[in-house]
mmCIF file of C-alpha atoms in Angstrom:
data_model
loop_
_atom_site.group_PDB
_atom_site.id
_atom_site.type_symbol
_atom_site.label_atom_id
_atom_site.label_comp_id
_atom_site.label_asym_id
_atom_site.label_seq_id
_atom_site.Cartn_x
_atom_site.Cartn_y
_atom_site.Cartn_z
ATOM 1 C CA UNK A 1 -39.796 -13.212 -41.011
ATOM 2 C CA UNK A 2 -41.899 -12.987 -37.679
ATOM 3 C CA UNK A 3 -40.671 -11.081 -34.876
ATOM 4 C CA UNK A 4 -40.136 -13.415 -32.324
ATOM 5 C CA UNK A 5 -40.847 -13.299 -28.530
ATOM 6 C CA UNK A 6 -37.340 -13.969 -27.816
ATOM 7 C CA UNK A 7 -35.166 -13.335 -24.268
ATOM 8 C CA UNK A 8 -31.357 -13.293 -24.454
ATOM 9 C CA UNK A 9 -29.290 -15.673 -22.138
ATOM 10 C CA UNK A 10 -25.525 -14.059 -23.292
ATOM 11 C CA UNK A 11 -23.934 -12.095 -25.370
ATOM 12 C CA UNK A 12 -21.370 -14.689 -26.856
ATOM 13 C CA UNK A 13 -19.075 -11.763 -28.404
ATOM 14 C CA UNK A 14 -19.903 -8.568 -30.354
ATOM 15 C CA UNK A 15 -22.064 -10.702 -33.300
ATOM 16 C CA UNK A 16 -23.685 -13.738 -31.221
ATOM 17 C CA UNK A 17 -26.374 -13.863 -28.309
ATOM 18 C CA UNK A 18 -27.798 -17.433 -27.025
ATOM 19 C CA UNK A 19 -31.540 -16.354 -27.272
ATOM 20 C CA UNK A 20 -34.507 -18.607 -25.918
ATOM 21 C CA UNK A 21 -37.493 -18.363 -28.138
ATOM 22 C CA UNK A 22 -40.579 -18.896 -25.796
ATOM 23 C CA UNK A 23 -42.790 -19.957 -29.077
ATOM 24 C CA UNK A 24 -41.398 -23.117 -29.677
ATOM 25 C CA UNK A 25 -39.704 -23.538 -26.522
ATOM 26 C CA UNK A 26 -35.912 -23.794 -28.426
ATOM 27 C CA UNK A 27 -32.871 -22.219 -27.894
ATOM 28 C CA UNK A 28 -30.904 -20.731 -30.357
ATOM 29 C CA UNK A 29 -27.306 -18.969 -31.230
ATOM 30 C CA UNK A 30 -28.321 -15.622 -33.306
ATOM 31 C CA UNK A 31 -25.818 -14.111 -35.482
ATOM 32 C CA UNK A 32 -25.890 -10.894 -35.985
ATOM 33 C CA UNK A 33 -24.940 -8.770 -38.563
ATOM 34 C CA UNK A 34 -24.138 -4.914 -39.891
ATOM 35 C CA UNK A 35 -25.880 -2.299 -37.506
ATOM 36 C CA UNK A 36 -26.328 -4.864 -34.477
ATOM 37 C CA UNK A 37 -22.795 -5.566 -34.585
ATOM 38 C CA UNK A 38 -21.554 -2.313 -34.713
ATOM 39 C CA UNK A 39 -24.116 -0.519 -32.031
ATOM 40 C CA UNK A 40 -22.675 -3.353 -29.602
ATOM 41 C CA UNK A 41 -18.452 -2.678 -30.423
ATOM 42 C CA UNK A 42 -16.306 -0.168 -29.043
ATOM 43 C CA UNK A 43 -17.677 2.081 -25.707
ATOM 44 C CA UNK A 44 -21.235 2.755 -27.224
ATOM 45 C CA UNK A 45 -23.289 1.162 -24.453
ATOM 46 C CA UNK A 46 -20.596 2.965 -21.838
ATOM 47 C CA UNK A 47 -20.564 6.393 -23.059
ATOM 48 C CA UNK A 48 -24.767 6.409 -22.824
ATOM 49 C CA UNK A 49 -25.066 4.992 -19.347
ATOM 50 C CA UNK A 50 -21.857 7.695 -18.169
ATOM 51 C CA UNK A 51 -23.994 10.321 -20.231
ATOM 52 C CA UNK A 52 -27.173 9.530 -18.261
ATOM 53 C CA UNK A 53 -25.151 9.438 -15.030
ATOM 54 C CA UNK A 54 -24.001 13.308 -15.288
ATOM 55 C CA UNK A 55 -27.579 14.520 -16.350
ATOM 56 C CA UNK A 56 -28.510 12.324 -13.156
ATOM 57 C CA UNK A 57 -25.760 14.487 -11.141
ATOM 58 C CA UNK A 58 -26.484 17.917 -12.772
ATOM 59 C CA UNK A 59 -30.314 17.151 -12.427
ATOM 60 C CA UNK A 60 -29.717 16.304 -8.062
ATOM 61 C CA UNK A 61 -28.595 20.043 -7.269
ATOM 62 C CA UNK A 62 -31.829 21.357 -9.307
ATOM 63 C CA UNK A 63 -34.502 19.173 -8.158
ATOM 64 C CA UNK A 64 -33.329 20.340 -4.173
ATOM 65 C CA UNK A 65 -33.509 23.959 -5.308
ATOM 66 C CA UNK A 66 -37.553 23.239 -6.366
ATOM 67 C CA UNK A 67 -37.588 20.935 -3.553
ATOM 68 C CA UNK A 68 -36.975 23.848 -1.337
ATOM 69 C CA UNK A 69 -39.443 26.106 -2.978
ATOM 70 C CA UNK A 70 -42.165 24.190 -0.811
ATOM 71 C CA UNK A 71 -42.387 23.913 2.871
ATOM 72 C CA UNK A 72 -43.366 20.279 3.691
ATOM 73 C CA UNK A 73 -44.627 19.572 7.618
ATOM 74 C CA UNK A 74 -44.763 16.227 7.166
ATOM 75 C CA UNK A 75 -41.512 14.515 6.252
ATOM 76 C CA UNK A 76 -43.776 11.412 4.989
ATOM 77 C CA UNK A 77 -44.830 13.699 2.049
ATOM 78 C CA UNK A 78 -41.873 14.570 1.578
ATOM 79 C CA UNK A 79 -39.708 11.649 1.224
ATOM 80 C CA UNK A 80 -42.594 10.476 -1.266
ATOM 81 C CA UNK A 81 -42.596 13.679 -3.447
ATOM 82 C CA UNK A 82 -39.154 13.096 -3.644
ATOM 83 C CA UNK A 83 -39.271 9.440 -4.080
ATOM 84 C CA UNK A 84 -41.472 9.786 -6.798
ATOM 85 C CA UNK A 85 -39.265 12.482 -8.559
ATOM 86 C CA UNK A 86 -36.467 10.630 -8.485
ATOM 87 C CA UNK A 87 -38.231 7.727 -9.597
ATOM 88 C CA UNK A 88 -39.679 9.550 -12.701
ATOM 89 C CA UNK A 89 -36.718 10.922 -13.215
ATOM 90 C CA UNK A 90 -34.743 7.542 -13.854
ATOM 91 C CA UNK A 91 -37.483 5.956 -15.489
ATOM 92 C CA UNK A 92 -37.435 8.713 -18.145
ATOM 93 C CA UNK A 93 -33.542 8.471 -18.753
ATOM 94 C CA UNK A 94 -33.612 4.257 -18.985
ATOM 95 C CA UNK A 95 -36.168 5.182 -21.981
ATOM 96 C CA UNK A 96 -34.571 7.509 -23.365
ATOM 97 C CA UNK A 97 -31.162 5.921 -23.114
ATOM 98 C CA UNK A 98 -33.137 2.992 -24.846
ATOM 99 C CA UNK A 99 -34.867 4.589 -27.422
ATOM 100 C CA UNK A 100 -31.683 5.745 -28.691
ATOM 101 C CA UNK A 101 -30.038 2.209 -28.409
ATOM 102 C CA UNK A 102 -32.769 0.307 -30.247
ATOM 103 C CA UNK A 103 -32.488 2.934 -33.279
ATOM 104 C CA UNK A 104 -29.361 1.286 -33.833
ATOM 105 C CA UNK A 105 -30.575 -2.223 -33.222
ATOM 106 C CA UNK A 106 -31.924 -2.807 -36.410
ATOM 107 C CA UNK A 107 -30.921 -4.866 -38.806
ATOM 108 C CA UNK A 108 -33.277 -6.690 -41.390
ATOM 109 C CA UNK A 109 -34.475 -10.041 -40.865
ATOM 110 C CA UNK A 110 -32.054 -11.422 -44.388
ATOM 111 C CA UNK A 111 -29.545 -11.318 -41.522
ATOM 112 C CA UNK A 112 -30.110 -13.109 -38.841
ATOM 113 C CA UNK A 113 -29.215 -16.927 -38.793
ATOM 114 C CA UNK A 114 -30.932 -19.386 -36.371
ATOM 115 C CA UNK A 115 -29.039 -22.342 -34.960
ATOM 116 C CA UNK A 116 -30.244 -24.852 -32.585
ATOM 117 C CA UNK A 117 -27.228 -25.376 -30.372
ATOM 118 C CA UNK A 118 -25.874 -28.034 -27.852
ATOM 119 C CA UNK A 119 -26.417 -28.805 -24.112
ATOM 120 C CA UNK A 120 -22.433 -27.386 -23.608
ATOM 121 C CA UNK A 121 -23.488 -24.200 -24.798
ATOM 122 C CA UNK A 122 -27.095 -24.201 -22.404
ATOM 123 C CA UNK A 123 -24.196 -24.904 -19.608
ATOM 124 C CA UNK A 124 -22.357 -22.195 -20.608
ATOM 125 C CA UNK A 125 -24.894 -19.428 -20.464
ATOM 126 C CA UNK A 126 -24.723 -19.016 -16.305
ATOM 127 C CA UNK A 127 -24.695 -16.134 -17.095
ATOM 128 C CA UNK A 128 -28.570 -16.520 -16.848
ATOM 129 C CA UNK A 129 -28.781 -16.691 -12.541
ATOM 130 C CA UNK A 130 -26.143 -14.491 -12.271
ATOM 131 C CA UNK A 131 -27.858 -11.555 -13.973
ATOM 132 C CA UNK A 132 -31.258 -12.505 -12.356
ATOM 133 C CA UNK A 133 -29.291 -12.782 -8.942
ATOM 134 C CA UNK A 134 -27.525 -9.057 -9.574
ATOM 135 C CA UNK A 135 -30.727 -7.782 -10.121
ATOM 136 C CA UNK A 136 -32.790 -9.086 -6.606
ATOM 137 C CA UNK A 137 -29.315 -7.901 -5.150
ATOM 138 C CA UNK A 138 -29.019 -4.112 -6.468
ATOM 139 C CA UNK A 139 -32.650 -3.700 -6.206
ATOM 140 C CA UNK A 140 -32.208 -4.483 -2.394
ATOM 141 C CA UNK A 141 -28.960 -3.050 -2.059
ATOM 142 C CA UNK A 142 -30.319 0.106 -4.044
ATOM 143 C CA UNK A 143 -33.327 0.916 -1.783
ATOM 144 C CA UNK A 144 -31.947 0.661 1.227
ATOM 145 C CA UNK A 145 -28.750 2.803 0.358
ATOM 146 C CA UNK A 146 -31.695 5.226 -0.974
ATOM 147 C CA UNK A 147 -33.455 5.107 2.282
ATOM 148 C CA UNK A 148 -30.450 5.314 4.247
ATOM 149 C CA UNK A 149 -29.907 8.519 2.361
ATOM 150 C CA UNK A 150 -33.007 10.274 3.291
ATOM 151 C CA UNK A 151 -32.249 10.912 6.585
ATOM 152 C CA UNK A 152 -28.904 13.007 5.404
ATOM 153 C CA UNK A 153 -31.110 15.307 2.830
ATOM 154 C CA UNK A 154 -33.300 15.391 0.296
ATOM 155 C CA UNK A 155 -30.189 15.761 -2.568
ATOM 156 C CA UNK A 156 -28.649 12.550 -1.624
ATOM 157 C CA UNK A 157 -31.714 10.584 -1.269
ATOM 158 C CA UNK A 158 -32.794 11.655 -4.546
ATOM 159 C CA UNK A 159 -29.400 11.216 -6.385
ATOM 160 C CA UNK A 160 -29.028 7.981 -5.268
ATOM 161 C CA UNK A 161 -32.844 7.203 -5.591
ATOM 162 C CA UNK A 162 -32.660 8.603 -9.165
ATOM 163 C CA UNK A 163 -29.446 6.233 -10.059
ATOM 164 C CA UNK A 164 -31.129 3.179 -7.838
ATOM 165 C CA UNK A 165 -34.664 3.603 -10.377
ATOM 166 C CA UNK A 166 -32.723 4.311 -13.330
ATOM 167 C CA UNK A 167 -30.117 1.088 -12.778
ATOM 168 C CA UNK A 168 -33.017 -1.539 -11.910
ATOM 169 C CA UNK A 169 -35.320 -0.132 -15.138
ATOM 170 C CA UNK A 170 -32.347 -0.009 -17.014
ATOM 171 C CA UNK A 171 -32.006 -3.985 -16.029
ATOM 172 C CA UNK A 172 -35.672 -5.094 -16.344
ATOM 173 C CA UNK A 173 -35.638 -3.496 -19.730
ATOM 174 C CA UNK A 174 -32.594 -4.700 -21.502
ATOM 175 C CA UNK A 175 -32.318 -7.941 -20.052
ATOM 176 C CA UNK A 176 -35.997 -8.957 -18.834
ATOM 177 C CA UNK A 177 -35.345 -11.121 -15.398
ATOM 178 C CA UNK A 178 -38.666 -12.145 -15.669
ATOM 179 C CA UNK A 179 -38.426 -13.547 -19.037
ATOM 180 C CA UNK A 180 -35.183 -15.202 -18.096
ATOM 181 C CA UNK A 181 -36.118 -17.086 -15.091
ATOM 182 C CA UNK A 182 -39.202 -18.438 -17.254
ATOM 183 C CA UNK A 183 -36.715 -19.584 -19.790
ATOM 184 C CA UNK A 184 -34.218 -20.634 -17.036
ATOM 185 C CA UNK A 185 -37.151 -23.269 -15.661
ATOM 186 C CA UNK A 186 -38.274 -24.433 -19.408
ATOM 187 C CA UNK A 187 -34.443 -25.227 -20.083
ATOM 188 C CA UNK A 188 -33.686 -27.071 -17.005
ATOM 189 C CA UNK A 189 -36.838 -29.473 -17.875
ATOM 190 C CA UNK A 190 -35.371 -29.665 -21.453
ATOM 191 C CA UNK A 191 -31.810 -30.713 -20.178
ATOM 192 C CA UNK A 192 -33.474 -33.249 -17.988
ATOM 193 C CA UNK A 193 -35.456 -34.635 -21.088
ATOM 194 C CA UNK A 194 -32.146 -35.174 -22.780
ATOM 195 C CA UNK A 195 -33.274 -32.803 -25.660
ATOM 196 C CA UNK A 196 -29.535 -31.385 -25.411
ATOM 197 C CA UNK A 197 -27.691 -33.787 -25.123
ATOM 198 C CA UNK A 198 -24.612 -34.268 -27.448
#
């Protein structure tokens, strides 16, 4: 089976997504089963992001103590250095935190089942804006609580920078906003077609 260049809309329960295949322009209700079903039960995806969270807070204290190892005049250079090391920082957990998720993602194609479903379910997958909307929100919210930060110290600006990069990567990469608004616009011209209705 071809891998498909698929986004998902919602995750219907722990062994169903709403997924909008951008190759044929059709949505579809994909069942999963076996190691996709059992990666996304219990407190998996909770005990990885808390996990992350304390390496963010033990890594804070340690990045100051190099940060003070160098004597900065300009405070310019040194809201970037630390910018960017909080920014690397986060970047490198979201992957890692990933990589580890997607091991457990696979399942063979044999067991996934495609199913073109109705205009109530399209309706039912808000959950579509309101993840893009969280997203423009948090990545706002996030910068300017960073920035607001910098002016108290370098180990709360890069703590919160850290958790700000490592939230909004952690979004673009598991849930691609950009993907989803593309397949938000292609559905609403479907649903005004009539290719969903009942």
């Amino acid at each position: 089976m071809k891998k498909k260049l698929a986004t998902p809309l919602v995750l219907k329960d722990n062994s169903t997504s709403i997924y909008f295949d951008f190759e044929d322009e059709m949505l579809y209700e994909v069942k999963f089963k076996g190691a996709l079903t059992s990666a996304f039960s219990g407190n998996q995806k909770s005990n990885t992001f808390f996990l992350s969270l304390i390496i963010i807070y033990l890594i804070a204290p340690v990045s100051l103590l190099l940060l003070n190892q160098f004597v900065f005049q300009n405070k310019l250079i040194s809201l970037l250095v630390t910018y960017l090391l909080g920014g690397g920082i986060g970047y490198f957990l979201v992957k890692l935190v990933m990589s580890e998720i997607k091991e457990k993602l696979k399942v063979t194609p044999s067991a996934i089942e495609l199913k073109r479903i109705s205009k109530k379910s399209v309706r039912n997958g808000r959950v579509l804006n309101s993840t893009v909307v969280f997203f423009v929100l948090f990545s706002v919210i996030g910068t300017l609580i960073s920035l607001s930060f910098s002016q108290q110290g370098f180990s709360k600006f890069l703590f919160y920078n850290t958790l700000s990069i490592f939230v909004i990567v952690g979004i673009i990469t598991s849930s691609h906003p950009n993907r989803m608004i593309k397949a938000g616009k292609k559905l609403k011209k479907q649903m005004k077609e009539g290719n969903f209705d009942d």
